[in-house]
Amino acid sequence: ELVILAARPSHGKTALALNIARHIGVEEQLPLFFVSLEQSRVELAERLLCCQARVDSHKLRKGMLSSDDMQKLIEAGGILRNAKLFIDDTPAQGMLRIAANARRLKLRQSIRLVIVDYLQLIEPDNRRDSRQEQVANISRRLKFLAKELTIPVLALAQVNRSSEDRMDHKPRLADLRESGSIEQDADTVMLLHRPEMYEPGQHEGIMEVNVAKQRNGPTGEITLTYLKQFMRCENFAVEPPFGYDG
């Protein structure tokens, strides 16, 4: 099936996708293919390391690591090294290359998931087509790829600016409609929203995932805890009042 994870820029699409990749590759020990059209392999590796080790990514970038941080990163590196996570960070690639590599990895490594970050950065086959036609063709080919390989394809996507004008700023399915047939082709659409992006100091660490479309299941909203310093998404847990012992 084709799964779309969509949001406005900087709302945590890549972070959530990497958390999914880490869960599949490390915890489930299943092979997967990650196509990164925006960030380099080194950047993704750093984010995965911090996520796995629970080490502040800012400290890693600034070289302000303690001995405890170093030990955590070494241990995390050993764990991630054993994961069958295949990354292609070639910029400006088209569906021809993505599909060819996915087929090869399905044949040789039996990959169980393809992640593409993100859909609108895939090079179109025909530059003379309108932008809507280009994106429609890309989403359709991602759908065909998922069907051909009989594995899920998770494609990240950006929604248009319409949500910025709403009181709650939450993206809706309608915000995808200008991007060709993404909504129509997708079996599942998840819309990501972080309230703190619009209300700094409030709703800190809250990530809302709206399952707005699911062809074979229920829709609804899921709340996650987003630990930005670790690039880590976890099940949402409300802190009990101070002094509460159950």
PDB file of C-alpha atoms in Angstrom:
ATOM      1  CA  GLU A   1       0.000   0.000   0.000  1.00  0.00           C
ATOM      2  CA  LEU A   2       0.985   3.621  -0.454  1.00  0.00           C
ATOM      3  CA  VAL A   3       1.140   5.571   2.805  1.00  0.00           C
ATOM      4  CA  ILE A   4       1.493   9.358   2.752  1.00  0.00           C
ATOM      5  CA  LEU A   5       2.909  11.268   5.733  1.00  0.00           C
ATOM      6  CA  ALA A   6       2.279  14.955   5.096  1.00  0.00           C
ATOM      7  CA  ALA A   7       2.890  18.208   6.948  1.00  0.00           C
ATOM      8  CA  ARG A   8       4.160  21.745   6.643  1.00  0.00           C
ATOM      9  CA  PRO A   9       7.960  22.175   6.655  1.00  0.00           C
ATOM     10  CA  SER A  10       9.835  21.626   9.957  1.00  0.00           C
ATOM     11  CA  HIS A  11       6.986  19.783  11.655  1.00  0.00           C
ATOM     12  CA  GLY A  12       8.927  16.538  12.093  1.00  0.00           C
ATOM     13  CA  LYS A  13       8.141  14.455   8.995  1.00  0.00           C
ATOM     14  CA  THR A  14      11.702  13.194   8.623  1.00  0.00           C
ATOM     15  CA  ALA A  15      12.055  12.630  12.374  1.00  0.00           C
ATOM     16  CA  LEU A  16       8.940  10.451  12.462  1.00  0.00           C
ATOM     17  CA  ALA A  17      10.012   8.594   9.309  1.00  0.00           C
ATOM     18  CA  LEU A  18      13.423   7.879  10.859  1.00  0.00           C
ATOM     19  CA  ASN A  19      11.746   6.632  14.030  1.00  0.00           C
ATOM     20  CA  ILE A  20       9.672   4.264  11.905  1.00  0.00           C
ATOM     21  CA  ALA A  21      12.830   3.162  10.072  1.00  0.00           C
ATOM     22  CA  ARG A  22      14.639   2.577  13.358  1.00  0.00           C
ATOM     23  CA  HIS A  23      11.718   0.542  14.716  1.00  0.00           C
ATOM     24  CA  ILE A  24      11.561  -1.644  11.594  1.00  0.00           C
ATOM     25  CA  GLY A  25      15.323  -1.991  11.140  1.00  0.00           C
ATOM     26  CA  VAL A  26      16.507  -2.251  14.752  1.00  0.00           C
ATOM     27  CA  GLU A  27      13.634  -3.490  16.879  1.00  0.00           C
ATOM     28  CA  GLU A  28      11.938  -5.687  14.270  1.00  0.00           C
ATOM     29  CA  GLN A  29      15.266  -6.484  12.538  1.00  0.00           C
ATOM     30  CA  LEU A  30      13.682  -6.258   9.096  1.00  0.00           C
ATOM     31  CA  PRO A  31      15.437  -4.793   6.023  1.00  0.00           C
ATOM     32  CA  LEU A  32      14.193  -1.525   4.523  1.00  0.00           C
ATOM     33  CA  PHE A  33      15.120   1.086   1.928  1.00  0.00           C
ATOM     34  CA  PHE A  34      15.270   4.817   2.745  1.00  0.00           C
ATOM     35  CA  VAL A  35      15.426   7.269  -0.163  1.00  0.00           C
ATOM     36  CA  SER A  36      16.542  10.682   1.090  1.00  0.00           C
ATOM     37  CA  LEU A  37      16.227  13.492  -1.425  1.00  0.00           C
ATOM     38  CA  GLU A  38      16.688  16.264   1.131  1.00  0.00           C
ATOM     39  CA  GLN A  39      19.309  15.198   3.688  1.00  0.00           C
ATOM     40  CA  SER A  40      22.636  13.429   3.278  1.00  0.00           C
ATOM     41  CA  ARG A  41      23.454   9.956   4.546  1.00  0.00           C
ATOM     42  CA  VAL A  42      25.720  11.527   7.191  1.00  0.00           C
ATOM     43  CA  GLU A  43      22.921  13.782   8.472  1.00  0.00           C
ATOM     44  CA  LEU A  44      20.523  10.842   8.671  1.00  0.00           C
ATOM     45  CA  ALA A  45      23.131   8.725  10.465  1.00  0.00           C
ATOM     46  CA  GLU A  46      23.659  11.475  13.063  1.00  0.00           C
ATOM     47  CA  ARG A  47      19.922  11.751  13.671  1.00  0.00           C
ATOM     48  CA  LEU A  48      19.536   7.986  13.979  1.00  0.00           C
ATOM     49  CA  LEU A  49      22.475   7.822  16.398  1.00  0.00           C
ATOM     50  CA  CYS A  50      21.047  10.523  18.660  1.00  0.00           C
ATOM     51  CA  CYS A  51      17.620   8.905  18.526  1.00  0.00           C
ATOM     52  CA  GLN A  52      18.941   5.459  19.411  1.00  0.00           C
ATOM     53  CA  ALA A  53      21.362   6.724  22.078  1.00  0.00           C
ATOM     54  CA  ARG A  54      19.088   9.435  23.534  1.00  0.00           C
ATOM     55  CA  VAL A  55      21.890  11.958  23.176  1.00  0.00           C
ATOM     56  CA  ASP A  56      21.162  15.644  22.513  1.00  0.00           C
ATOM     57  CA  SER A  57      21.779  16.253  18.796  1.00  0.00           C
ATOM     58  CA  HIS A  58      22.892  19.845  19.506  1.00  0.00           C
ATOM     59  CA  LYS A  59      25.685  18.545  21.762  1.00  0.00           C
ATOM     60  CA  LEU A  60      26.817  16.171  19.015  1.00  0.00           C
ATOM     61  CA  ARG A  61      26.951  18.924  16.379  1.00  0.00           C
ATOM     62  CA  LYS A  62      28.795  21.308  18.720  1.00  0.00           C
ATOM     63  CA  GLY A  63      31.236  18.662  19.952  1.00  0.00           C
ATOM     64  CA  MET A  64      30.102  19.121  23.570  1.00  0.00           C
ATOM     65  CA  LEU A  65      29.755  15.432  24.408  1.00  0.00           C
ATOM     66  CA  SER A  66      30.413  14.017  27.856  1.00  0.00           C
ATOM     67  CA  SER A  67      32.100  10.648  28.370  1.00  0.00           C
ATOM     68  CA  ASP A  68      28.662   9.210  29.144  1.00  0.00           C
ATOM     69  CA  ASP A  69      27.312  10.606  25.866  1.00  0.00           C
ATOM     70  CA  MET A  70      30.242   9.067  23.986  1.00  0.00           C
ATOM     71  CA  GLN A  71      29.606   5.674  25.525  1.00  0.00           C
ATOM     72  CA  LYS A  72      25.915   5.864  24.604  1.00  0.00           C
ATOM     73  CA  LEU A  73      26.781   6.788  21.012  1.00  0.00           C
ATOM     74  CA  ILE A  74      29.282   3.945  20.705  1.00  0.00           C
ATOM     75  CA  GLU A  75      26.707   1.456  21.943  1.00  0.00           C
ATOM     76  CA  ALA A  76      24.039   2.914  19.647  1.00  0.00           C
ATOM     77  CA  GLY A  77      26.426   2.747  16.701  1.00  0.00           C
ATOM     78  CA  GLY A  78      27.002  -0.942  17.334  1.00  0.00           C
ATOM     79  CA  ILE A  79      23.262  -1.590  17.350  1.00  0.00           C
ATOM     80  CA  LEU A  80      22.582   0.474  14.217  1.00  0.00           C
ATOM     81  CA  ARG A  81      25.479  -1.154  12.370  1.00  0.00           C
ATOM     82  CA  ASN A  82      23.620  -4.452  12.472  1.00  0.00           C
ATOM     83  CA  ALA A  83      20.414  -2.977  11.053  1.00  0.00           C
ATOM     84  CA  LYS A  84      19.676  -3.635   7.390  1.00  0.00           C
ATOM     85  CA  LEU A  85      18.818  -0.046   6.620  1.00  0.00           C
ATOM     86  CA  PHE A  86      19.789   0.807   3.044  1.00  0.00           C
ATOM     87  CA  ILE A  87      20.020   4.549   2.357  1.00  0.00           C
ATOM     88  CA  ASP A  88      20.239   6.272  -1.025  1.00  0.00           C
ATOM     89  CA  ASP A  89      20.906   9.991  -0.634  1.00  0.00           C
ATOM     90  CA  THR A  90      21.449  10.749  -4.321  1.00  0.00           C
ATOM     91  CA  PRO A  91      19.913  14.185  -4.957  1.00  0.00           C
ATOM     92  CA  ALA A  92      17.516  14.977  -7.801  1.00  0.00           C
ATOM     93  CA  GLN A  93      16.712  11.378  -8.681  1.00  0.00           C
ATOM     94  CA  GLY A  94      13.615  10.255 -10.515  1.00  0.00           C
ATOM     95  CA  MET A  95      11.200   7.368 -10.167  1.00  0.00           C
ATOM     96  CA  LEU A  96      13.179   5.260 -12.649  1.00  0.00           C
ATOM     97  CA  ARG A  97      16.170   5.063 -10.294  1.00  0.00           C
ATOM     98  CA  ILE A  98      14.077   4.749  -7.129  1.00  0.00           C
ATOM     99  CA  ALA A  99      12.042   1.881  -8.582  1.00  0.00           C
ATOM    100  CA  ALA A 100      15.123   0.098  -9.974  1.00  0.00           C
ATOM    101  CA  ASN A 101      16.932   0.231  -6.625  1.00  0.00           C
ATOM    102  CA  ALA A 102      13.820  -0.859  -4.734  1.00  0.00           C
ATOM    103  CA  ARG A 103      13.359  -3.850  -7.059  1.00  0.00           C
ATOM    104  CA  ARG A 104      17.014  -4.831  -6.665  1.00  0.00           C
ATOM    105  CA  LEU A 105      16.851  -4.601  -2.864  1.00  0.00           C
ATOM    106  CA  LYS A 106      13.585  -6.549  -2.774  1.00  0.00           C
ATOM    107  CA  LEU A 107      15.216  -9.314  -4.822  1.00  0.00           C
ATOM    108  CA  ARG A 108      18.559  -9.393  -2.973  1.00  0.00           C
ATOM    109  CA  GLN A 109      17.671  -8.279   0.553  1.00  0.00           C
ATOM    110  CA  SER A 110      13.903  -8.913   0.807  1.00  0.00           C
ATOM    111  CA  ILE A 111      13.215  -5.358   1.984  1.00  0.00           C
ATOM    112  CA  ARG A 112       9.905  -4.937   3.802  1.00  0.00           C
ATOM    113  CA  LEU A 113       9.444  -1.180   3.471  1.00  0.00           C
ATOM    114  CA  VAL A 114      10.413   1.722   1.202  1.00  0.00           C
ATOM    115  CA  ILE A 115      10.527   5.262   2.644  1.00  0.00           C
ATOM    116  CA  VAL A 116      10.829   8.294   0.349  1.00  0.00           C
ATOM    117  CA  ASP A 117      11.693  11.725   1.785  1.00  0.00           C
ATOM    118  CA  TYR A 118      10.022  13.485   0.135  1.00  0.00           C
ATOM    119  CA  LEU A 119       7.613  13.095  -2.791  1.00  0.00           C
ATOM    120  CA  GLN A 120       7.735  16.616  -4.244  1.00  0.00           C
ATOM    121  CA  LEU A 121      11.548  16.429  -4.566  1.00  0.00           C
ATOM    122  CA  ILE A 122      11.426  13.446  -6.938  1.00  0.00           C
ATOM    123  CA  GLU A 123      12.513  14.528 -10.412  1.00  0.00           C
ATOM    124  CA  PRO A 124       9.591  14.444 -12.881  1.00  0.00           C
ATOM    125  CA  ASP A 125       9.762  12.323 -16.036  1.00  0.00           C
ATOM    126  CA  ASN A 126       8.528  15.156 -18.214  1.00  0.00           C
ATOM    127  CA  ARG A 127       9.448  18.733 -17.347  1.00  0.00           C
ATOM    128  CA  ARG A 128       6.934  20.053 -19.869  1.00  0.00           C
ATOM    129  CA  ASP A 129       3.978  18.749 -17.867  1.00  0.00           C
ATOM    130  CA  SER A 130       2.249  21.024 -15.378  1.00  0.00           C
ATOM    131  CA  ARG A 131       3.402  20.692 -11.779  1.00  0.00           C
ATOM    132  CA  GLN A 132       0.105  19.036 -10.883  1.00  0.00           C
ATOM    133  CA  GLU A 133       0.554  16.467 -13.670  1.00  0.00           C
ATOM    134  CA  GLN A 134       4.144  15.800 -12.587  1.00  0.00           C
ATOM    135  CA  VAL A 135       3.201  15.127  -8.964  1.00  0.00           C
ATOM    136  CA  ALA A 136       0.206  13.041 -10.028  1.00  0.00           C
ATOM    137  CA  ASN A 137       2.485  10.864 -12.166  1.00  0.00           C
ATOM    138  CA  ILE A 138       4.967  10.444  -9.303  1.00  0.00           C
ATOM    139  CA  SER A 139       2.305   9.455  -6.763  1.00  0.00           C
ATOM    140  CA  ARG A 140       0.773   7.014  -9.249  1.00  0.00           C
ATOM    141  CA  ARG A 141       4.160   5.357  -9.867  1.00  0.00           C
ATOM    142  CA  LEU A 142       4.810   5.089  -6.130  1.00  0.00           C
ATOM    143  CA  LYS A 143       1.437   3.354  -5.833  1.00  0.00           C
ATOM    144  CA  PHE A 144       2.360   0.953  -8.655  1.00  0.00           C
ATOM    145  CA  LEU A 145       5.731   0.262  -6.992  1.00  0.00           C
ATOM    146  CA  ALA A 146       4.064  -0.679  -3.711  1.00  0.00           C
ATOM    147  CA  LYS A 147       1.695  -2.987  -5.569  1.00  0.00           C
ATOM    148  CA  GLU A 148       4.476  -4.555  -7.655  1.00  0.00           C
ATOM    149  CA  LEU A 149       6.759  -5.252  -4.689  1.00  0.00           C
ATOM    150  CA  THR A 150       3.843  -6.129  -2.352  1.00  0.00           C
ATOM    151  CA  ILE A 151       5.344  -4.008   0.428  1.00  0.00           C
ATOM    152  CA  PRO A 152       4.349  -0.635   1.906  1.00  0.00           C
ATOM    153  CA  VAL A 153       5.797   2.524   0.408  1.00  0.00           C
ATOM    154  CA  LEU A 154       5.843   5.425   2.874  1.00  0.00           C
ATOM    155  CA  ALA A 155       6.171   8.723   1.026  1.00  0.00           C
ATOM    156  CA  LEU A 156       6.610  12.001   2.863  1.00  0.00           C
ATOM    157  CA  ALA A 157       4.921  15.049   1.360  1.00  0.00           C
ATOM    158  CA  GLN A 158       4.461  18.740   2.012  1.00  0.00           C
ATOM    159  CA  VAL A 159       0.981  20.232   2.230  1.00  0.00           C
ATOM    160  CA  ASN A 160       0.157  23.646   0.824  1.00  0.00           C
ATOM    161  CA  ARG A 161      -0.078  26.848   2.868  1.00  0.00           C
ATOM    162  CA  SER A 162      -3.840  26.704   3.433  1.00  0.00           C
ATOM    163  CA  SER A 163      -3.433  25.393   6.982  1.00  0.00           C
ATOM    164  CA  GLU A 164      -1.452  28.505   7.931  1.00  0.00           C
ATOM    165  CA  ASP A 165      -4.622  30.591   7.553  1.00  0.00           C
ATOM    166  CA  ARG A 166      -6.771  28.470   9.874  1.00  0.00           C
ATOM    167  CA  MET A 167      -7.269  29.142  13.561  1.00  0.00           C
ATOM    168  CA  ASP A 168      -5.964  25.693  14.573  1.00  0.00           C
ATOM    169  CA  HIS A 169      -3.322  25.561  11.776  1.00  0.00           C
ATOM    170  CA  LYS A 170      -4.017  21.846  11.330  1.00  0.00           C
ATOM    171  CA  PRO A 171      -3.519  20.404   7.835  1.00  0.00           C
ATOM    172  CA  ARG A 172      -6.439  18.692   6.117  1.00  0.00           C
ATOM    173  CA  LEU A 173      -6.810  16.293   3.206  1.00  0.00           C
ATOM    174  CA  ALA A 174      -7.906  19.220   1.055  1.00  0.00           C
ATOM    175  CA  ASP A 175      -4.413  20.700   1.459  1.00  0.00           C
ATOM    176  CA  LEU A 176      -3.053  17.810  -0.631  1.00  0.00           C
ATOM    177  CA  ARG A 177      -5.465  18.221  -3.514  1.00  0.00           C
ATOM    178  CA  GLU A 178      -3.384  20.811  -5.330  1.00  0.00           C
ATOM    179  CA  SER A 179      -0.579  18.240  -5.423  1.00  0.00           C
ATOM    180  CA  GLY A 180      -2.083  16.051  -8.113  1.00  0.00           C
ATOM    181  CA  SER A 181      -3.685  12.761  -7.141  1.00  0.00           C
ATOM    182  CA  ILE A 182      -1.780  12.087  -3.903  1.00  0.00           C
ATOM    183  CA  GLU A 183      -4.939  11.809  -1.826  1.00  0.00           C
ATOM    184  CA  GLN A 184      -6.620   9.581  -4.399  1.00  0.00           C
ATOM    185  CA  ASP A 185      -3.635   7.240  -4.881  1.00  0.00           C
ATOM    186  CA  ALA A 186      -2.835   6.842  -1.185  1.00  0.00           C
ATOM    187  CA  ASP A 187      -4.272   3.972   0.821  1.00  0.00           C
ATOM    188  CA  THR A 188      -3.445   5.814   4.039  1.00  0.00           C
ATOM    189  CA  VAL A 189      -2.832   9.518   4.656  1.00  0.00           C
ATOM    190  CA  MET A 190      -1.343  10.772   7.928  1.00  0.00           C
ATOM    191  CA  LEU A 191      -1.255  14.515   8.562  1.00  0.00           C
ATOM    192  CA  LEU A 192       1.329  15.743  11.046  1.00  0.00           C
ATOM    193  CA  HIS A 193       0.905  18.814  13.253  1.00  0.00           C
ATOM    194  CA  ARG A 194       2.982  20.318  16.068  1.00  0.00           C
ATOM    195  CA  PRO A 195       0.995  23.001  17.958  1.00  0.00           C
ATOM    196  CA  GLU A 196       4.127  24.489  19.532  1.00  0.00           C
ATOM    197  CA  MET A 197       5.236  25.692  16.090  1.00  0.00           C
ATOM    198  CA  TYR A 198       2.433  28.277  16.283  1.00  0.00           C
ATOM    199  CA  GLU A 199       2.254  28.771  20.059  1.00  0.00           C
ATOM    200  CA  PRO A 200       5.830  28.801  21.382  1.00  0.00           C
ATOM    201  CA  GLY A 201       6.060  27.773  25.013  1.00  0.00           C
ATOM    202  CA  GLN A 202       2.784  25.870  24.860  1.00  0.00           C
ATOM    203  CA  HIS A 203       2.092  22.237  23.945  1.00  0.00           C
ATOM    204  CA  GLU A 204       5.844  21.607  24.051  1.00  0.00           C
ATOM    205  CA  GLY A 205       6.834  18.182  22.762  1.00  0.00           C
ATOM    206  CA  ILE A 206       3.367  17.359  21.412  1.00  0.00           C
ATOM    207  CA  MET A 207       3.108  15.777  17.963  1.00  0.00           C
ATOM    208  CA  GLU A 208      -0.377  15.140  16.591  1.00  0.00           C
ATOM    209  CA  VAL A 209      -0.791  12.545  13.845  1.00  0.00           C
ATOM    210  CA  ASN A 210      -4.171  12.678  12.140  1.00  0.00           C
ATOM    211  CA  VAL A 211      -4.932   9.455  10.246  1.00  0.00           C
ATOM    212  CA  ALA A 212      -7.205  11.307   7.836  1.00  0.00           C
ATOM    213  CA  LYS A 213      -7.625   8.447   5.379  1.00  0.00           C
ATOM    214  CA  GLN A 214      -7.242   4.703   5.808  1.00  0.00           C
ATOM    215  CA  ARG A 215      -8.727   2.545   3.096  1.00  0.00           C
ATOM    216  CA  ASN A 216      -8.866  -0.597   5.215  1.00  0.00           C
ATOM    217  CA  GLY A 217      -9.125   0.751   8.739  1.00  0.00           C
ATOM    218  CA  PRO A 218     -10.342   3.474  11.078  1.00  0.00           C
ATOM    219  CA  THR A 219      -9.374   7.124  10.978  1.00  0.00           C
ATOM    220  CA  GLY A 220      -8.619   9.345  13.949  1.00  0.00           C
ATOM    221  CA  GLU A 221      -5.923  11.261  15.772  1.00  0.00           C
ATOM    222  CA  ILE A 222      -2.876   9.878  17.568  1.00  0.00           C
ATOM    223  CA  THR A 223      -0.818  11.981  19.970  1.00  0.00           C
ATOM    224  CA  LEU A 224       2.908  11.352  20.262  1.00  0.00           C
ATOM    225  CA  THR A 225       5.626  12.826  22.440  1.00  0.00           C
ATOM    226  CA  TYR A 226       8.332  14.447  20.301  1.00  0.00           C
ATOM    227  CA  LEU A 227      11.687  14.674  22.070  1.00  0.00           C
ATOM    228  CA  LYS A 228      13.278  17.089  19.618  1.00  0.00           C
ATOM    229  CA  GLN A 229      16.703  17.095  21.266  1.00  0.00           C
ATOM    230  CA  PHE A 230      16.921  13.335  20.649  1.00  0.00           C
ATOM    231  CA  MET A 231      14.986  13.376  17.337  1.00  0.00           C
ATOM    232  CA  ARG A 232      12.786  10.768  18.996  1.00  0.00           C
ATOM    233  CA  CYS A 233       9.029  10.095  18.843  1.00  0.00           C
ATOM    234  CA  GLU A 234       7.392   8.093  21.608  1.00  0.00           C
ATOM    235  CA  ASN A 235       3.935   7.130  22.800  1.00  0.00           C
ATOM    236  CA  PHE A 236       2.318  10.099  24.504  1.00  0.00           C
ATOM    237  CA  ALA A 237       2.324   9.943  28.295  1.00  0.00           C
ATOM    238  CA  VAL A 238       0.819  12.575  30.565  1.00  0.00           C
ATOM    239  CA  GLU A 239       3.059  13.320  33.517  1.00  0.00           C
ATOM    240  CA  PRO A 240       1.273  12.613  36.832  1.00  0.00           C
ATOM    241  CA  PRO A 241       0.967  15.502  39.292  1.00  0.00           C
ATOM    242  CA  PHE A 242       3.961  16.012  41.571  1.00  0.00           C
ATOM    243  CA  GLY A 243       3.745  13.799  44.614  1.00  0.00           C
ATOM    244  CA  TYR A 244       1.248  11.407  43.049  1.00  0.00           C
ATOM    245  CA  ASP A 245       2.254   7.835  43.837  1.00  0.00           C
ATOM    246  CA  GLY A 246      -0.668   5.941  42.291  1.00  0.00           C
TER     247      GLY A 246
END
